PDB file of C-alpha atoms and ligand atoms in Angstrom:
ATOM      1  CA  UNK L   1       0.000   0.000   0.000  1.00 42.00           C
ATOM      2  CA  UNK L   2       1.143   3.706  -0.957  1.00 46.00           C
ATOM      3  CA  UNK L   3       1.461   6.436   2.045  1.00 45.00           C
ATOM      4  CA  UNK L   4      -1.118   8.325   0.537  1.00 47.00           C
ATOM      5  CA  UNK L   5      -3.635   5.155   0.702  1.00 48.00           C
ATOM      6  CA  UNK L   6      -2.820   4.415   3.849  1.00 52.00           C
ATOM      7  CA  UNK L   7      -3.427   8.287   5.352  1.00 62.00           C
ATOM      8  CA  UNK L   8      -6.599   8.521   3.569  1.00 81.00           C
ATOM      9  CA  UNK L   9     -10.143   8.305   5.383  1.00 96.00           C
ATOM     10  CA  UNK L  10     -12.408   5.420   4.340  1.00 97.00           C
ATOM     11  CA  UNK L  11     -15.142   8.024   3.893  1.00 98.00           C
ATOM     12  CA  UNK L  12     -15.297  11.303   3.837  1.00 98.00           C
ATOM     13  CA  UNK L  13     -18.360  13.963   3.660  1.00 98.00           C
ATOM     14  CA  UNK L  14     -18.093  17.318   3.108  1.00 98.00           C
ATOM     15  CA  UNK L  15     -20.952  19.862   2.616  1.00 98.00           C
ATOM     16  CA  UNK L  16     -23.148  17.504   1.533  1.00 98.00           C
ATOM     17  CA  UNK L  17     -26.556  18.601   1.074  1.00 98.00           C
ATOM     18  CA  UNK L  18     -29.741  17.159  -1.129  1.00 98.00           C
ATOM     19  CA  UNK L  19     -33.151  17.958  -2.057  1.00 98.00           C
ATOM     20  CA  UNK L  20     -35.490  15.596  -3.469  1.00 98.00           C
ATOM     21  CA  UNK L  21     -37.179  16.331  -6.804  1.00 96.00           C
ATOM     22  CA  UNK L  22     -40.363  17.043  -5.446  1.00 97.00           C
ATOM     23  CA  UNK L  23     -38.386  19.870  -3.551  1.00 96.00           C
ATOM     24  CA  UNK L  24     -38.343  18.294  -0.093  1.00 97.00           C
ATOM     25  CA  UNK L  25     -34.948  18.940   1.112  1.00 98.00           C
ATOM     26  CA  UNK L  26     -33.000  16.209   3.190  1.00 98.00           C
ATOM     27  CA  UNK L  27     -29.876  16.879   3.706  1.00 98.00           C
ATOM     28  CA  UNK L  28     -28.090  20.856   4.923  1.00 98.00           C
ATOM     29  CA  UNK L  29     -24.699  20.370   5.064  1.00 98.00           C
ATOM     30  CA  UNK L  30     -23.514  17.002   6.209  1.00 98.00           C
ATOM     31  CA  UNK L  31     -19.687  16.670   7.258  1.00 98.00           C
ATOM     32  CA  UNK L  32     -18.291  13.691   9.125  1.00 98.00           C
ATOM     33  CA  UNK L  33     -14.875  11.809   7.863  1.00 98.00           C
ATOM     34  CA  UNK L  34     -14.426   7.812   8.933  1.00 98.00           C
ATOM     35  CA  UNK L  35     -11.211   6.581   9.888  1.00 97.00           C
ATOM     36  CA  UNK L  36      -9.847   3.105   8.091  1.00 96.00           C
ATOM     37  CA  UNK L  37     -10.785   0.266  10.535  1.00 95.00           C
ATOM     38  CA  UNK L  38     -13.691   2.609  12.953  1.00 97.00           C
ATOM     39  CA  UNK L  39     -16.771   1.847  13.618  1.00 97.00           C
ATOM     40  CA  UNK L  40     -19.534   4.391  13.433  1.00 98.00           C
ATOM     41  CA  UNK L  41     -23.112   4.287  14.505  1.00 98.00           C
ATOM     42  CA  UNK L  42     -25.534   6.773  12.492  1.00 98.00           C
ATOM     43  CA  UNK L  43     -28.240   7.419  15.091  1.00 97.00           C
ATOM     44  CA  UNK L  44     -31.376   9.791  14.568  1.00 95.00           C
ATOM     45  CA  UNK L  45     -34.925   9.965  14.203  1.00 92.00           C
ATOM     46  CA  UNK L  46     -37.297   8.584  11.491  1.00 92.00           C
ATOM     47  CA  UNK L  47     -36.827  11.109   8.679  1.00 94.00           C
ATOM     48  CA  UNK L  48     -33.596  12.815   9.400  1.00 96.00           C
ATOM     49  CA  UNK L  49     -31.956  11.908   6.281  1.00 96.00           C
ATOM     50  CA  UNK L  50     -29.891   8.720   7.447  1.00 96.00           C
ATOM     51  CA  UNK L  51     -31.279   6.438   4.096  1.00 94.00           C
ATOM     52  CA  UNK L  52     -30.915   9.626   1.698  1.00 96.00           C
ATOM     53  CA  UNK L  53     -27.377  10.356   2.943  1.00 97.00           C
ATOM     54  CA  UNK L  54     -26.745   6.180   2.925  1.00 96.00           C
ATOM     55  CA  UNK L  55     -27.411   6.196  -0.780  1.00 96.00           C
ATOM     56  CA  UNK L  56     -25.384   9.119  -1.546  1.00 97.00           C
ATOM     57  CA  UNK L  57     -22.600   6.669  -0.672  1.00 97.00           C
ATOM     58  CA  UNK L  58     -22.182   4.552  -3.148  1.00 93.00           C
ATOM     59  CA  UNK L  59     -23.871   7.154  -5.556  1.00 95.00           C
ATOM     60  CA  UNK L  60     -27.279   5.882  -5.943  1.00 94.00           C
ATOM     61  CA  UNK L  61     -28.078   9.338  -4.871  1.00 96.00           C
ATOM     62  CA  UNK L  62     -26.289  12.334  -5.881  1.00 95.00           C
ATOM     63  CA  UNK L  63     -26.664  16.048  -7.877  1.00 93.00           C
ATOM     64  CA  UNK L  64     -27.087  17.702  -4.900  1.00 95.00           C
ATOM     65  CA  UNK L  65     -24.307  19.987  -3.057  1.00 97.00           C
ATOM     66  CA  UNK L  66     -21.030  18.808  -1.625  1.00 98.00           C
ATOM     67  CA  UNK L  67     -18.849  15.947  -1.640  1.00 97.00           C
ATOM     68  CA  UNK L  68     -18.375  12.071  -0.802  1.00 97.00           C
ATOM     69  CA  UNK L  69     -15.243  10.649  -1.340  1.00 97.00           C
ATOM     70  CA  UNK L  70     -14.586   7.206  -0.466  1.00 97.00           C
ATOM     71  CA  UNK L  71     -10.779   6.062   0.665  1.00 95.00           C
ATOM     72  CA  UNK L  72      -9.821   9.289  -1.647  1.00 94.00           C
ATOM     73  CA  UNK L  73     -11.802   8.480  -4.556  1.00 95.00           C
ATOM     74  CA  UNK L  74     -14.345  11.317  -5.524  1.00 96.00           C
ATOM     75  CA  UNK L  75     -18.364   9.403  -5.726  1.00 96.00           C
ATOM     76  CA  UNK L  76     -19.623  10.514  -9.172  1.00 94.00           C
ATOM     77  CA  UNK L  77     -20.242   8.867 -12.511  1.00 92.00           C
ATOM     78  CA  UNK L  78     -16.408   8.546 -13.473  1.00 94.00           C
ATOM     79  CA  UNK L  79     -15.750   6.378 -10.571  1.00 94.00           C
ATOM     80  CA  UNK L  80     -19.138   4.637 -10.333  1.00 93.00           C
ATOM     81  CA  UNK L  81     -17.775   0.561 -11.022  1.00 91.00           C
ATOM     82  CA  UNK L  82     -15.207   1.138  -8.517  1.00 94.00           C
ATOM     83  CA  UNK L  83     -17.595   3.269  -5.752  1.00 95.00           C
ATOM     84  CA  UNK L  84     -19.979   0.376  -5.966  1.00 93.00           C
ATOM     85  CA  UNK L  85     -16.970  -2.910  -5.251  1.00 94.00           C
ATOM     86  CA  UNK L  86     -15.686   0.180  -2.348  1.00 96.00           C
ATOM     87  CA  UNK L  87     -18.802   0.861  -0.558  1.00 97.00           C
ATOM     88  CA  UNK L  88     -21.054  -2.352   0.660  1.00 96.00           C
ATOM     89  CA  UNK L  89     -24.197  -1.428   1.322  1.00 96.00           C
ATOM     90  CA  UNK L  90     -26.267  -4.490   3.320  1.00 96.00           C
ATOM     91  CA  UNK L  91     -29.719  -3.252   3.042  1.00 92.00           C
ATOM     92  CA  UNK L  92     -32.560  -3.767   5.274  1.00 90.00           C
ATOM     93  CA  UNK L  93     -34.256  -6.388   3.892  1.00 92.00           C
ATOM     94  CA  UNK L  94     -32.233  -9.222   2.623  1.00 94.00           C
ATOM     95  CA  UNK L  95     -34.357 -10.188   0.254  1.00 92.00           C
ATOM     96  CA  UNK L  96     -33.990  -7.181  -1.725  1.00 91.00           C
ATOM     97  CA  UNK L  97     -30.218  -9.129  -2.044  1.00 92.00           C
ATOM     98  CA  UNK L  98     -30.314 -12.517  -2.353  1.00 96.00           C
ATOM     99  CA  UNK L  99     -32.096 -13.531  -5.602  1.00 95.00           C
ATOM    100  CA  UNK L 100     -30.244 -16.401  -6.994  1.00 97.00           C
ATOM    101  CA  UNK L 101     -30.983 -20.140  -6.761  1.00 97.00           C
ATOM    102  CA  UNK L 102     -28.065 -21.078  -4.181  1.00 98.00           C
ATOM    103  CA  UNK L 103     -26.416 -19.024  -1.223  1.00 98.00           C
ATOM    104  CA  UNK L 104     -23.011 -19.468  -3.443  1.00 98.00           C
ATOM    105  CA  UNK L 105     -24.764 -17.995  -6.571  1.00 98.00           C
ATOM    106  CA  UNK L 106     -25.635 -14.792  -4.868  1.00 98.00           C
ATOM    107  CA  UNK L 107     -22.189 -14.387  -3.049  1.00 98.00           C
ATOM    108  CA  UNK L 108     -20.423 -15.305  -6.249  1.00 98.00           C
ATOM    109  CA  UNK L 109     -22.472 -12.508  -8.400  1.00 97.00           C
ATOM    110  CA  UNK L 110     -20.817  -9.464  -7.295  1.00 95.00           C
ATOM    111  CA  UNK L 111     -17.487 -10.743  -7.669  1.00 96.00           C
ATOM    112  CA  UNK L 112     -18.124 -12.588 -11.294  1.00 97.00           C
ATOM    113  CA  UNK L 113     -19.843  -9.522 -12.025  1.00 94.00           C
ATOM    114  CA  UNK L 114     -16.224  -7.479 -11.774  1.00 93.00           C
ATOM    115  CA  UNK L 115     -14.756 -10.367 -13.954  1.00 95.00           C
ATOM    116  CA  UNK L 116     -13.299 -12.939 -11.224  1.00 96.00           C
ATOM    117  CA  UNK L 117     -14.112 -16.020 -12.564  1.00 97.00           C
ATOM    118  CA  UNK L 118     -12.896 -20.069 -11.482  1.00 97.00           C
ATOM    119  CA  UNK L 119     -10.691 -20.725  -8.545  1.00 98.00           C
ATOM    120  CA  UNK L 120     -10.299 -17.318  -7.502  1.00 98.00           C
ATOM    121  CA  UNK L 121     -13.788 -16.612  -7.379  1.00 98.00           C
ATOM    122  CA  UNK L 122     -14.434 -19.945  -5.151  1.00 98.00           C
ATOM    123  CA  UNK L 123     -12.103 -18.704  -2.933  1.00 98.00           C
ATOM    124  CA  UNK L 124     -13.710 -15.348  -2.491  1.00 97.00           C
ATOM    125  CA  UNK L 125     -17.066 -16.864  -1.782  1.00 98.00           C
ATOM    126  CA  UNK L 126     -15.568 -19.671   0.649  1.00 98.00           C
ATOM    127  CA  UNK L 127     -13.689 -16.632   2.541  1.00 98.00           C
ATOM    128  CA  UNK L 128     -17.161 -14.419   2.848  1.00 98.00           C
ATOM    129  CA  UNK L 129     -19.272 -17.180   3.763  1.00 98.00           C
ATOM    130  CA  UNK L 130     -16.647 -18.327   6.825  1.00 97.00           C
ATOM    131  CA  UNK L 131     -16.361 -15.063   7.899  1.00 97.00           C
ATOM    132  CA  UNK L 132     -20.220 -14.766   8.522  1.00 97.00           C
ATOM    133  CA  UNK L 133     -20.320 -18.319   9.781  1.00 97.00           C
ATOM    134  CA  UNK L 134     -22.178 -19.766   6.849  1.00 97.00           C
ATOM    135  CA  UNK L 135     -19.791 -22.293   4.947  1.00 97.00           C
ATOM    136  CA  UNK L 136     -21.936 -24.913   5.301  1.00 97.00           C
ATOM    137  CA  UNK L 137     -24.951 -23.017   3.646  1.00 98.00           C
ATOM    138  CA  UNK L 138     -23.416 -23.099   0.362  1.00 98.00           C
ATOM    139  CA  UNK L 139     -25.489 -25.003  -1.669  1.00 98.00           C
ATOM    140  CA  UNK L 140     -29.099 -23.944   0.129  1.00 98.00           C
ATOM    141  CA  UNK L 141     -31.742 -21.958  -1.463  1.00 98.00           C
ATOM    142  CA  UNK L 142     -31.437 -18.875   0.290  1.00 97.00           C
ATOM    143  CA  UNK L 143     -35.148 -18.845   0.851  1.00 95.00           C
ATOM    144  CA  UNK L 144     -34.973 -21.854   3.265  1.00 96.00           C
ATOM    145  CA  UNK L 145     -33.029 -20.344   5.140  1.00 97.00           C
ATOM    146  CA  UNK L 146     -33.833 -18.502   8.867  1.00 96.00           C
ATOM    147  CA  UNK L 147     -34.548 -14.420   8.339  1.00 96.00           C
ATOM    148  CA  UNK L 148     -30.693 -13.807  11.049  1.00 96.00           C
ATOM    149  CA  UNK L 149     -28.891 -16.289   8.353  1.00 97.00           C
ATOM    150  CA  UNK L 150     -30.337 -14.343   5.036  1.00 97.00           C
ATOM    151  CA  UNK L 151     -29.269 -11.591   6.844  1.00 97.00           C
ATOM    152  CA  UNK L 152     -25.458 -13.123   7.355  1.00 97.00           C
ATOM    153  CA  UNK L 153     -25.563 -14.217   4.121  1.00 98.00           C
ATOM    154  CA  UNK L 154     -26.490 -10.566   2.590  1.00 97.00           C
ATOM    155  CA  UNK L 155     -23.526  -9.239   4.478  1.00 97.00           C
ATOM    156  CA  UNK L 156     -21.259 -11.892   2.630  1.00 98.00           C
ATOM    157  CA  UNK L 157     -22.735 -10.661  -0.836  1.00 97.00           C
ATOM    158  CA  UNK L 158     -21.007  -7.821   0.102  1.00 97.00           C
ATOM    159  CA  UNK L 159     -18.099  -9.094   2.037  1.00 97.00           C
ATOM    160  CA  UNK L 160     -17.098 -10.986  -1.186  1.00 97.00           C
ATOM    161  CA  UNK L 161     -16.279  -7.575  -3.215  1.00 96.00           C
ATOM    162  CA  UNK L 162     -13.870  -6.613  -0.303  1.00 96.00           C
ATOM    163  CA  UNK L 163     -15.256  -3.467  -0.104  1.00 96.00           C
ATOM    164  CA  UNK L 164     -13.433  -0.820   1.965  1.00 96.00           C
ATOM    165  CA  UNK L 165     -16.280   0.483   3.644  1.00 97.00           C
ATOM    166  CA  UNK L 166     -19.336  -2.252   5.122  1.00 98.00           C
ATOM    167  CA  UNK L 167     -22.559   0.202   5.831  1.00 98.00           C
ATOM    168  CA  UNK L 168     -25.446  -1.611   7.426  1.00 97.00           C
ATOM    169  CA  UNK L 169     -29.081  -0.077   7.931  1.00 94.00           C
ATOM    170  CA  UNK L 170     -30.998  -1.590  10.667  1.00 94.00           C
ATOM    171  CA  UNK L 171     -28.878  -4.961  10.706  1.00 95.00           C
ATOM    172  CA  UNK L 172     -30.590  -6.056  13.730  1.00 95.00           C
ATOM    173  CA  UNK L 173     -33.895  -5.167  13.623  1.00 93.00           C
ATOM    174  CA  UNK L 174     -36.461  -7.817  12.891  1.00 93.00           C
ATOM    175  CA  UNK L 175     -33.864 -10.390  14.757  1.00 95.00           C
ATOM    176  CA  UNK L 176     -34.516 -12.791  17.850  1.00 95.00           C
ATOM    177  CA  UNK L 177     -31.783 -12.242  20.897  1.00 95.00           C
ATOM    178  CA  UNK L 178     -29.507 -15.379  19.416  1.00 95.00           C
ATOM    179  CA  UNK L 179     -29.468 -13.893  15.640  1.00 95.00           C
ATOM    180  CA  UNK L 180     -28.240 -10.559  16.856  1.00 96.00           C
ATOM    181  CA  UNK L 181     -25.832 -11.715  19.411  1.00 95.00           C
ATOM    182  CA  UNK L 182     -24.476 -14.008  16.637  1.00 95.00           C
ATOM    183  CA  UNK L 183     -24.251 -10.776  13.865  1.00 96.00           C
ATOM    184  CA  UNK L 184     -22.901  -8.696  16.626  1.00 96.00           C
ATOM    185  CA  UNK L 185     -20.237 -11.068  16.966  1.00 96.00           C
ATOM    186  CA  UNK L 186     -19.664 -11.181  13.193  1.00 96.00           C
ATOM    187  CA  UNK L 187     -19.034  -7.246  12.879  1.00 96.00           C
ATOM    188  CA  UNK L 188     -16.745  -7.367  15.547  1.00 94.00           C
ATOM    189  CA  UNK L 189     -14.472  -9.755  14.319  1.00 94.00           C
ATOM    190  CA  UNK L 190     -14.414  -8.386  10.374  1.00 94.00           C
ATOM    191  CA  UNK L 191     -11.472  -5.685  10.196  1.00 91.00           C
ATOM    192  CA  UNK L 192     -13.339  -3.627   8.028  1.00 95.00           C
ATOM    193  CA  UNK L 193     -14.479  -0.115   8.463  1.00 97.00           C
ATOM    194  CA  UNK L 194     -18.396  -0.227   9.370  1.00 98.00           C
ATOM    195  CA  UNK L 195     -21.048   2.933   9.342  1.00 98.00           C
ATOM    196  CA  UNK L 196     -24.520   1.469  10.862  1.00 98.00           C
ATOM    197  CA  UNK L 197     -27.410   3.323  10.654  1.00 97.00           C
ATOM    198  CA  UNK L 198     -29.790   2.374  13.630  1.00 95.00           C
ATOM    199  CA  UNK L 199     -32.331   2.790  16.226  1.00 91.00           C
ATOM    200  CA  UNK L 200     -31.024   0.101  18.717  1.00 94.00           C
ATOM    201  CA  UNK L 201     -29.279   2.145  21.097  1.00 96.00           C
ATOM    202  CA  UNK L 202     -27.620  -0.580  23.020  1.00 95.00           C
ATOM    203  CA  UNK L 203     -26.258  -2.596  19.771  1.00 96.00           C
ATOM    204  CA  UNK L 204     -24.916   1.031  18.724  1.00 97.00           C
ATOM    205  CA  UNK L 205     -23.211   1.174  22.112  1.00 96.00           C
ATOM    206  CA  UNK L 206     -22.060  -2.292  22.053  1.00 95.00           C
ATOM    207  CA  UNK L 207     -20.705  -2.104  18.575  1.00 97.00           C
ATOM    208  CA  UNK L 208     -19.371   1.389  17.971  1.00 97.00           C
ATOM    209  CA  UNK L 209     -17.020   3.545  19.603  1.00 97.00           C
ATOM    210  CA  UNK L 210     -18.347   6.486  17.931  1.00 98.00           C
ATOM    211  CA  UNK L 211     -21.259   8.050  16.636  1.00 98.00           C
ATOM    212  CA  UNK L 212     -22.972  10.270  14.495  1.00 98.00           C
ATOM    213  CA  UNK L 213     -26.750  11.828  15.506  1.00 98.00           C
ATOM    214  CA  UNK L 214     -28.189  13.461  11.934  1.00 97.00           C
ATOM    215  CA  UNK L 215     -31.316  15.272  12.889  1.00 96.00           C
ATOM    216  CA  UNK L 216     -33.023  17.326  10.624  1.00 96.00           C
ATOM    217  CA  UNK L 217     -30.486  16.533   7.989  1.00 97.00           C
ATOM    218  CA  UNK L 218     -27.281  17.636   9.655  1.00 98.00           C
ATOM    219  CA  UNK L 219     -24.993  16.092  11.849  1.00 98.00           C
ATOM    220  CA  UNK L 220     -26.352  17.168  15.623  1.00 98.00           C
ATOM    221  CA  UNK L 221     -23.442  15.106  17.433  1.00 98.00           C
ATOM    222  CA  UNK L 222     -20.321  13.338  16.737  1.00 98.00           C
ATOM    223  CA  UNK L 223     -18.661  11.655  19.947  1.00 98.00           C
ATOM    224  CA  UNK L 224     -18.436   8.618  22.046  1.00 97.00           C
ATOM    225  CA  UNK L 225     -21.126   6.662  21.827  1.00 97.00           C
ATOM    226  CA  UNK L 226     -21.281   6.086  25.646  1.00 96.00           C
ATOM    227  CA  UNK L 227     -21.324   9.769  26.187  1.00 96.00           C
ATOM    228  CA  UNK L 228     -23.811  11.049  23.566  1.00 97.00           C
ATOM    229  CA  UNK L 229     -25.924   8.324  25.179  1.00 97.00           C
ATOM    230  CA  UNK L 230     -25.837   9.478  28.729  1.00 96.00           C
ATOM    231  CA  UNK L 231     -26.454  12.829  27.321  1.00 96.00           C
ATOM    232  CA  UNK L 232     -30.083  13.152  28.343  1.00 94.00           C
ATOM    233  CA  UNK L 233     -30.497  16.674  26.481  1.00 96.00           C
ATOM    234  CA  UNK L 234     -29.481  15.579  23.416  1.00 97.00           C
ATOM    235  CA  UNK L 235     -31.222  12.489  23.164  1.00 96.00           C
ATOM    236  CA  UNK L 236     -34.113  14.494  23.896  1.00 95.00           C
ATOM    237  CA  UNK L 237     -33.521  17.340  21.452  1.00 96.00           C
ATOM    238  CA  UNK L 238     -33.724  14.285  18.637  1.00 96.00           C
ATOM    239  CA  UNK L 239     -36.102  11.572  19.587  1.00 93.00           C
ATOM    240  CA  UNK L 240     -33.668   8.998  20.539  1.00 95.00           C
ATOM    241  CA  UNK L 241     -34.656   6.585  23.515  1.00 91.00           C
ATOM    242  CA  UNK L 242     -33.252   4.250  25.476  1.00 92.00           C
ATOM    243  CA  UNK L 243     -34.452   1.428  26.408  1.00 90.00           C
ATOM    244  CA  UNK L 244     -36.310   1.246  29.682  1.00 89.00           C
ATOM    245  CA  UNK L 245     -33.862   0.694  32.699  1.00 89.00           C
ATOM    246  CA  UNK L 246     -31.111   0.581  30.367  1.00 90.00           C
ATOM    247  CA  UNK L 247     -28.060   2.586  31.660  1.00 90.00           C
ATOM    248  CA  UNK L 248     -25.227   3.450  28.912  1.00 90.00           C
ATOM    249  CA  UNK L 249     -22.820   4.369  31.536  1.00 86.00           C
ATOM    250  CA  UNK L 250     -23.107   0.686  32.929  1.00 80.00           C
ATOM    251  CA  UNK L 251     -21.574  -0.437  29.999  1.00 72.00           C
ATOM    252  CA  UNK L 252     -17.686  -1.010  29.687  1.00 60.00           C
ATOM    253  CA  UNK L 253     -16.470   1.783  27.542  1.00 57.00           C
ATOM    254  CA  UNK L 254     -14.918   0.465  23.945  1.00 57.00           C
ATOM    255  CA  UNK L 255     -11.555   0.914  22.974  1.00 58.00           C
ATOM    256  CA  UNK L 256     -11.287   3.316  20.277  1.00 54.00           C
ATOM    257  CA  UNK L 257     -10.242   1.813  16.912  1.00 46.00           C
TER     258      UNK L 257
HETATM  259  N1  LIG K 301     -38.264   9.951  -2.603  1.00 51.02           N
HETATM  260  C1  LIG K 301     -38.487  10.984  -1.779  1.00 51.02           C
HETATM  261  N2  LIG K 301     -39.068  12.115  -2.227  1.00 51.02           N
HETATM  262  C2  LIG K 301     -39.288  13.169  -1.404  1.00 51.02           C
HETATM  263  N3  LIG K 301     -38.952  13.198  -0.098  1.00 51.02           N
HETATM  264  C3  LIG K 301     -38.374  12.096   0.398  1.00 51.02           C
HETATM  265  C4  LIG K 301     -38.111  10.934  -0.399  1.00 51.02           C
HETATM  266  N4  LIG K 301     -37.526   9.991   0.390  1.00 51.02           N
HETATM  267  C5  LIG K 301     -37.425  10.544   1.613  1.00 51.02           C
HETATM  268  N5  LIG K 301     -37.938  11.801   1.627  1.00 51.02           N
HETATM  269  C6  LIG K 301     -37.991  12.741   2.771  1.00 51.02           C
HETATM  270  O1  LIG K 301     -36.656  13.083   3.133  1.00 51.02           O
HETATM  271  C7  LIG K 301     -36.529  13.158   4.549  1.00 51.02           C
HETATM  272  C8  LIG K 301     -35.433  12.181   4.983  1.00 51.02           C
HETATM  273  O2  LIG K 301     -35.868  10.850   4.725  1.00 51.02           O
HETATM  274  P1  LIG K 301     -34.965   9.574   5.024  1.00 51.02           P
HETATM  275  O3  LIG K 301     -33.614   9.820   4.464  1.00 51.02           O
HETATM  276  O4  LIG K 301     -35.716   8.392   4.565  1.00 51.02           O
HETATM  277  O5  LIG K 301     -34.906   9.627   6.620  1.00 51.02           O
HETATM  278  P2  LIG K 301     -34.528   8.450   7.663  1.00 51.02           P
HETATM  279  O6  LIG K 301     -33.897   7.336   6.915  1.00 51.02           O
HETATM  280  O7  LIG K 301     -33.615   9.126   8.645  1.00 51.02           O
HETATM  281  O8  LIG K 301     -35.815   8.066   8.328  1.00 51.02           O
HETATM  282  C9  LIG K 301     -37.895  12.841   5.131  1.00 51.02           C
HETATM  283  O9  LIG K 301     -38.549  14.052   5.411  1.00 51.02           O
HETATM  284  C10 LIG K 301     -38.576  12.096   4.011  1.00 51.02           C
HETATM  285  O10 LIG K 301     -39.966  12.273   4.070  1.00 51.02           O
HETATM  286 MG1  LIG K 302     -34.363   5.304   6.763  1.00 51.02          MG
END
């Protein structure tokens, strides 16, 4: 790796601001920058702007004001091919991902899809699958499969295009305790840069050092996660909510990194 590669942010965001066609504006003037390797929570309330500025990411999005660069590469049509293998976005349904016969087919498609093809490509899809714990899955229709594995498996469809940047949205809602203890588990031990966008305040806390509030389509807060938490005013001011009994201060505070 170059010096410059290595310096460089995995994402940065810089004045970004949007407005739909209809004229609703999302996004003011978003700025945050992601270190290689951190892990970032993206907290706030239901229509702050955390899907619109998600999908300015990987450029699915865009036209508005303001810049997203991704490990130093500018998001816009030039770069689109390579945005799209750099940023993995693991939506919130996993059925909007998987749609091939066999668990391998869908992990294989990004990857064959950028031209790797035989051995190498096996390889790819063995090394995704292990690292969500679903090896053995390989040759399953993804539709028999449990709602937390579809889930692990949509993370390897994106896993498999070694992306430099894994954003989740909601990865553990619509789980049962196991499934997200088991996915929690999984992000911790990828070494891959991770923004999550959610409303579980505990997996936030548990998972990231760091977090972002957007409210009202800029960033409100940008800190600890432990300490925005136990900051009563501010989860106030934007509609966040812990829940009941649940103490963030009681939790051992992450190392950074
Ligand atoms: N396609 C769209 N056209 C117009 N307004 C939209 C569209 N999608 C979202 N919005 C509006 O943009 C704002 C931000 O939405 P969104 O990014 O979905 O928020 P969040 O994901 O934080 O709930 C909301 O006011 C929402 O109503
Ligand atoms: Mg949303």
């Amino acid at each position: 790796m170059d010096p410059v590669t290595t310096t460089t942010a995995s994402l940065e965001v810089s004045g970004l601001a949007f407005a739909y066609p209809d004229g609703h504006q999302a996004l003011f003037g978003v700025d945050f920058s992601i270190g290689r390797g951190e892990r970032v929570a993206l907290l706030g309330p239901n229509g702050a702007g955390k899907t619109t500025l998600v999908l300015h990411l990987n450029g699915i999005l865009g036209g508005g004001a303001g810049t997203v660069t991704v490990a130093g590469l500018p998001v816009d049509k030039r770069h689109m091919a390579t945005v799209r293998q750099k940023v993995g976005i693991v939506f919130q349904d996993p059925d909007d991902q998987l749609f091939m016969p066999t668990v391998r087919e869908d992990v294989a498609f990004g990857p064959a899809a950028a031209g790797i093809r035989g051995a190498a490509l096996a390889e790819r899809v063995r090394q995704a699958l292990d690292r969500v714990g679903m090896g053995h899955f390989a040759d399953r229709p993804p539709h028999h499969l449990s709602f937390g594995q579809r889930r692990r498996v949509a993370v390897a469809t994106v896993l498999a295009m070694e992306p430099e940047i894994l954003v989740l949205d909601e990865p553990s809602s619509n789980l049962d305790p196991a499934s997200r203890r088991e996915l929690a588990d999984i992000l911790r031990s990828l070494d891959v840069t991770v923004l999550m966008v959610t409303h579980d305040l505990p997996y936030a806390l548990e998972l990231c050092p760091r977090a972002l509030v957007l409210s009202d389509g800029v960033i409100a807060a940008d800190g600890p996660t432990a300490d925005l938490l136990s900051d009563e005013e501010l989860m106030r001011a934007h509609r966040l909510e812990l829940p009941f009994g649940f103490d963030p201060r009681s939790v051992a505070r992450l190392p950074q990194g």
